[in-house]
Amino acid sequence: MKRIGWFTTARGPGSYGLFTSILARIHSGNVDARLAFVFINREVKGNEFRRKIIQMAEDEGIPVIIFPSDGFMPELKARDIAAWREEYGKGLREQISRYPMDLGVLAGYMLVIDPMTCREHDLINLHPALPDTYKGTWEEIVGQVVENGDEAYGATVHVCSPELDRGAIIAYDSFSTAPLRARFESKEELVKAVRAEEVRREAPLLMETIKMIVDGEIVLRGGEVYDPRGLRIEEHPNLSERVSGVLAGRD
């Protein structure tokens, strides 16, 4: 049984939805794994979604690690962000060292992982853009998708790498923006609608990707992605049909 480390900032409903989705998949037996720990890089600070995730994890007997990044070595952070990231990474690795994991999942984790942690662990990240397209936050990306008139949009799961959002691609999901463009005239409404559809499809995409890794359909090694025969995967799996099937209740 695979041991999964769950990394999240637990900022809002998206992070909460991803966490409830992985628990549901594990409980149903769809994903043959267990959560080794939940790592949160923020104090609760009255955040309801963060509080719920912590409570759910504790109810399941899953260790919760809270290691706030916002107050960590602020002078160094202001002076040298790369050095700060390395120092925080050292602390992170020390915190999780008591709980071995086979796979780390960044699910709504709003912090760049340091290079050493990327090298020492197999980590995957959900990025709200199609492969080899946009970088940045979802706000920036969706705005560009709408502004540029992109006919398709979606999200990508990739291997965590020292270069932000540029690790080896594992799988992706894509959907047409045409129906949304036909329904919403204003840019503001369209941005909200496109983002809402992407969020709706995020959890199934991440869960299906995790399942493929756990089941051995995809093998991560040295920051690269291989098939069960040990051959590097060159054509990234498009999981759009699987995602649509899950949303339609066909799973």
Coordinates of C-alpha atoms in Angstrom, one line a residue:
M1 CA 0.0 0.0 0.0
K2 CA 1.4 3.4 -1.1
R3 CA 2.0 6.0 1.6
I4 CA 0.9 9.5 0.5
G5 CA 2.1 12.7 2.0
W6 CA -0.5 15.5 1.6
F7 CA 0.8 19.1 1.4
T8 CA -1.7 21.9 1.5
T9 CA -2.1 25.5 2.5
A10 CA -5.8 24.7 3.0
R11 CA -6.8 28.2 2.1
G12 CA -10.2 27.6 0.7
P13 CA -12.9 25.3 -0.8
G14 CA -10.6 24.0 -3.5
S15 CA -8.1 22.6 -1.1
Y16 CA -10.9 21.2 1.1
G17 CA -12.5 19.5 -1.9
L18 CA -9.3 17.8 -2.9
F19 CA -8.8 16.5 0.6
T20 CA -12.3 15.1 0.9
S21 CA -11.9 13.5 -2.6
I22 CA -8.7 11.6 -1.7
L23 CA -10.3 10.4 1.6
A24 CA -13.3 9.2 -0.3
R25 CA -11.2 7.4 -2.9
I26 CA -9.2 5.7 -0.2
H27 CA -12.2 4.7 1.8
S28 CA -13.9 3.2 -1.2
G29 CA -10.8 1.2 -2.1
N30 CA -10.5 3.0 -5.5
V31 CA -7.0 4.2 -4.4
D32 CA -5.0 1.6 -2.6
A33 CA -3.1 4.0 -0.4
R34 CA -3.1 5.7 3.0
L35 CA -2.2 9.2 4.0
A36 CA 1.0 9.2 5.9
F37 CA 0.5 12.8 7.1
V38 CA -1.1 16.1 6.2
F39 CA 1.4 19.0 6.1
I40 CA 0.0 22.6 6.4
N41 CA 2.2 25.6 6.0
R42 CA -0.2 28.0 7.8
E43 CA -1.6 28.4 11.3
V44 CA -5.4 27.9 11.5
K45 CA -6.1 31.6 12.1
G46 CA -9.8 31.2 12.0
N47 CA -9.8 29.6 8.6
E48 CA -12.8 27.3 8.5
F49 CA -11.5 25.1 5.7
R50 CA -8.2 24.6 7.4
R51 CA -9.9 23.8 10.6
K52 CA -12.1 21.2 8.9
I53 CA -9.2 19.5 7.2
I54 CA -7.3 19.3 10.4
Q55 CA -10.3 17.8 12.2
M56 CA -11.0 15.3 9.5
A57 CA -7.3 14.2 9.5
E58 CA -7.3 13.8 13.2
D59 CA -10.5 11.8 13.1
E60 CA -8.9 9.5 10.7
G61 CA -5.8 9.1 12.8
I62 CA -3.6 10.9 10.2
P63 CA -0.7 12.9 11.7
V64 CA -1.1 16.7 11.1
I65 CA 2.1 18.8 10.7
I66 CA 1.6 22.5 11.0
F67 CA 4.8 24.4 10.0
P68 CA 3.9 28.0 9.3
S69 CA 5.9 29.6 6.4
D70 CA 4.5 33.1 6.7
G71 CA 6.4 33.9 10.0
F72 CA 9.5 31.8 9.2
M73 CA 12.8 33.8 9.2
P74 CA 11.3 37.0 7.8
E75 CA 14.6 38.9 7.6
L76 CA 16.2 36.2 5.4
K77 CA 13.0 36.0 3.3
A78 CA 13.2 39.8 2.6
R79 CA 16.9 39.6 1.8
D80 CA 17.3 36.4 -0.1
I81 CA 14.2 34.4 -1.1
A82 CA 16.2 31.5 -2.6
A83 CA 18.2 31.1 0.7
W84 CA 15.0 31.4 2.7
R85 CA 13.3 28.7 0.5
E86 CA 16.3 26.4 1.2
E87 CA 16.1 27.0 5.0
Y88 CA 12.3 26.4 5.0
G89 CA 12.9 23.2 3.0
K90 CA 15.3 22.0 5.6
G91 CA 12.7 22.5 8.3
L92 CA 10.0 20.9 6.2
R93 CA 12.1 17.8 5.6
E94 CA 12.9 17.5 9.3
Q95 CA 9.2 17.8 10.1
I96 CA 8.1 15.0 7.7
S97 CA 11.1 12.7 8.4
R98 CA 9.1 10.8 11.1
Y99 CA 6.4 9.8 8.5
P100 CA 7.9 8.0 5.5
M101 CA 6.0 8.5 2.2
D102 CA 6.2 7.0 -1.2
L103 CA 4.5 9.9 -3.0
G104 CA 3.9 13.6 -2.0
V105 CA 0.9 15.4 -3.4
L106 CA 0.8 19.2 -3.4
A107 CA -2.9 20.0 -3.3
G108 CA -3.6 23.7 -2.9
Y109 CA -0.1 24.2 -1.6
M110 CA 0.7 27.9 -2.1
L111 CA 4.4 27.8 -1.7
V112 CA 7.3 26.9 -4.1
I113 CA 9.1 23.8 -3.0
D114 CA 12.9 24.1 -2.6
P115 CA 15.2 22.1 -5.0
M116 CA 16.5 19.7 -2.4
T117 CA 13.1 18.5 -1.4
C118 CA 12.1 18.1 -5.0
R119 CA 15.2 15.9 -5.5
E120 CA 14.8 13.8 -2.4
H121 CA 11.1 13.0 -2.8
D122 CA 8.6 12.1 -5.5
L123 CA 6.2 15.0 -5.4
I124 CA 3.4 15.9 -7.8
N125 CA 1.6 19.2 -8.3
L126 CA -1.6 20.3 -9.8
H127 CA -1.2 23.4 -12.0
P128 CA -4.2 25.3 -13.4
A129 CA -3.1 25.4 -17.1
L130 CA -2.7 23.1 -20.0
P131 CA 0.7 21.6 -20.7
D132 CA 3.4 23.9 -21.9
T133 CA 1.2 27.0 -21.8
Y134 CA 0.8 29.5 -18.9
K135 CA 2.6 30.0 -15.6
G136 CA 1.5 31.9 -12.6
T137 CA -1.6 32.0 -10.3
W138 CA -5.0 30.8 -11.5
E139 CA -6.2 34.4 -11.5
E140 CA -3.4 35.4 -14.0
I141 CA -3.8 32.3 -16.1
V142 CA -7.6 32.4 -16.5
G143 CA -7.5 36.0 -17.3
Q144 CA -5.0 35.3 -20.1
V145 CA -7.1 32.3 -21.4
V146 CA -10.1 34.6 -21.7
E147 CA -8.2 37.6 -23.1
N148 CA -6.5 35.4 -25.7
G149 CA -9.7 33.7 -26.8
D150 CA -8.3 30.2 -26.1
E151 CA -10.6 27.5 -27.4
A152 CA -9.6 25.0 -24.7
Y153 CA -8.5 25.2 -21.1
G154 CA -7.7 22.7 -18.3
A155 CA -5.2 21.7 -15.7
T156 CA -2.0 19.6 -15.6
V157 CA -0.5 17.3 -13.0
H158 CA 3.3 17.4 -13.2
V159 CA 6.3 16.3 -11.2
C160 CA 7.5 18.9 -8.7
S161 CA 10.7 20.5 -10.0
P162 CA 13.0 23.4 -8.8
E163 CA 11.7 25.4 -11.8
L164 CA 8.2 26.6 -11.0
D165 CA 5.4 24.7 -12.8
R166 CA 7.9 23.2 -15.3
G167 CA 8.4 19.7 -14.0
A168 CA 7.8 16.6 -16.2
I169 CA 4.2 16.3 -17.2
I170 CA 2.3 13.3 -15.9
A171 CA -1.3 13.9 -17.2
Y172 CA -3.7 16.6 -18.0
D173 CA -7.4 17.4 -18.5
S174 CA -8.8 19.7 -21.2
F175 CA -12.3 21.1 -21.9
S176 CA -13.8 23.4 -24.5
T177 CA -14.4 27.0 -23.6
A178 CA -16.8 27.6 -26.5
P179 CA -20.0 26.7 -24.5
L180 CA -19.0 29.2 -21.8
R181 CA -18.2 31.9 -24.3
A182 CA -21.6 31.5 -25.8
R183 CA -23.3 31.9 -22.4
F184 CA -21.3 34.8 -20.8
E185 CA -20.7 38.1 -22.6
S186 CA -18.7 40.0 -20.0
K187 CA -15.1 39.2 -19.4
E188 CA -15.6 39.2 -15.6
E189 CA -18.5 36.6 -15.9
L190 CA -16.5 34.5 -18.3
V191 CA -13.4 34.4 -16.1
K192 CA -15.6 33.2 -13.2
A193 CA -17.3 30.6 -15.3
V194 CA -14.0 29.2 -16.9
R195 CA -12.4 29.0 -13.4
A196 CA -15.5 27.3 -12.0
E197 CA -15.4 24.6 -14.6
E198 CA -11.7 24.1 -14.2
V199 CA -12.1 23.7 -10.4
R200 CA -15.0 21.3 -10.9
R201 CA -12.7 19.1 -12.9
E202 CA -9.6 19.4 -10.7
A203 CA -10.3 16.8 -8.1
P204 CA -11.2 14.0 -10.6
L205 CA -8.0 14.8 -12.6
L206 CA -5.8 14.7 -9.5
M207 CA -7.5 11.6 -8.2
E208 CA -7.3 9.7 -11.5
T209 CA -3.6 10.6 -11.7
I210 CA -2.9 9.5 -8.2
K211 CA -4.7 6.2 -8.9
M212 CA -2.5 5.6 -12.1
I213 CA 0.6 6.1 -10.0
V214 CA -0.6 3.9 -7.1
D215 CA -1.7 1.2 -9.6
G216 CA 1.7 1.3 -11.4
E217 CA 0.4 2.5 -14.7
I218 CA 2.7 5.5 -14.3
V219 CA 6.1 5.3 -12.6
L220 CA 8.0 8.3 -11.3
R221 CA 11.8 8.1 -11.1
G222 CA 14.4 10.8 -10.9
G223 CA 12.0 13.5 -11.8
E224 CA 10.9 11.7 -15.0
V225 CA 7.7 9.8 -15.9
Y226 CA 7.8 6.2 -17.2
D227 CA 5.5 3.4 -18.1
P228 CA 5.5 0.0 -16.3
R229 CA 8.1 -1.3 -18.8
G230 CA 10.5 1.4 -17.8
L231 CA 10.1 3.5 -21.0
R232 CA 9.9 7.2 -20.7
I233 CA 6.4 8.5 -21.5
E234 CA 6.6 11.0 -24.3
E235 CA 2.9 11.5 -25.0
H236 CA 1.2 12.9 -22.0
P237 CA -2.0 11.1 -21.0
N238 CA -5.1 13.2 -21.7
L239 CA -7.5 12.2 -18.9
S240 CA -10.4 14.3 -20.1
E241 CA -12.7 11.3 -20.8
R242 CA -11.9 9.8 -17.4
V243 CA -12.6 13.1 -15.7
S244 CA -15.9 13.6 -17.6
G245 CA -16.9 10.0 -16.7
V246 CA -16.3 10.6 -13.0
L247 CA -18.3 13.8 -13.1
A248 CA -21.1 12.0 -14.9
G249 CA -21.1 9.2 -12.3
R250 CA -19.8 6.6 -14.6
D251 CA -16.8 5.6 -12.3

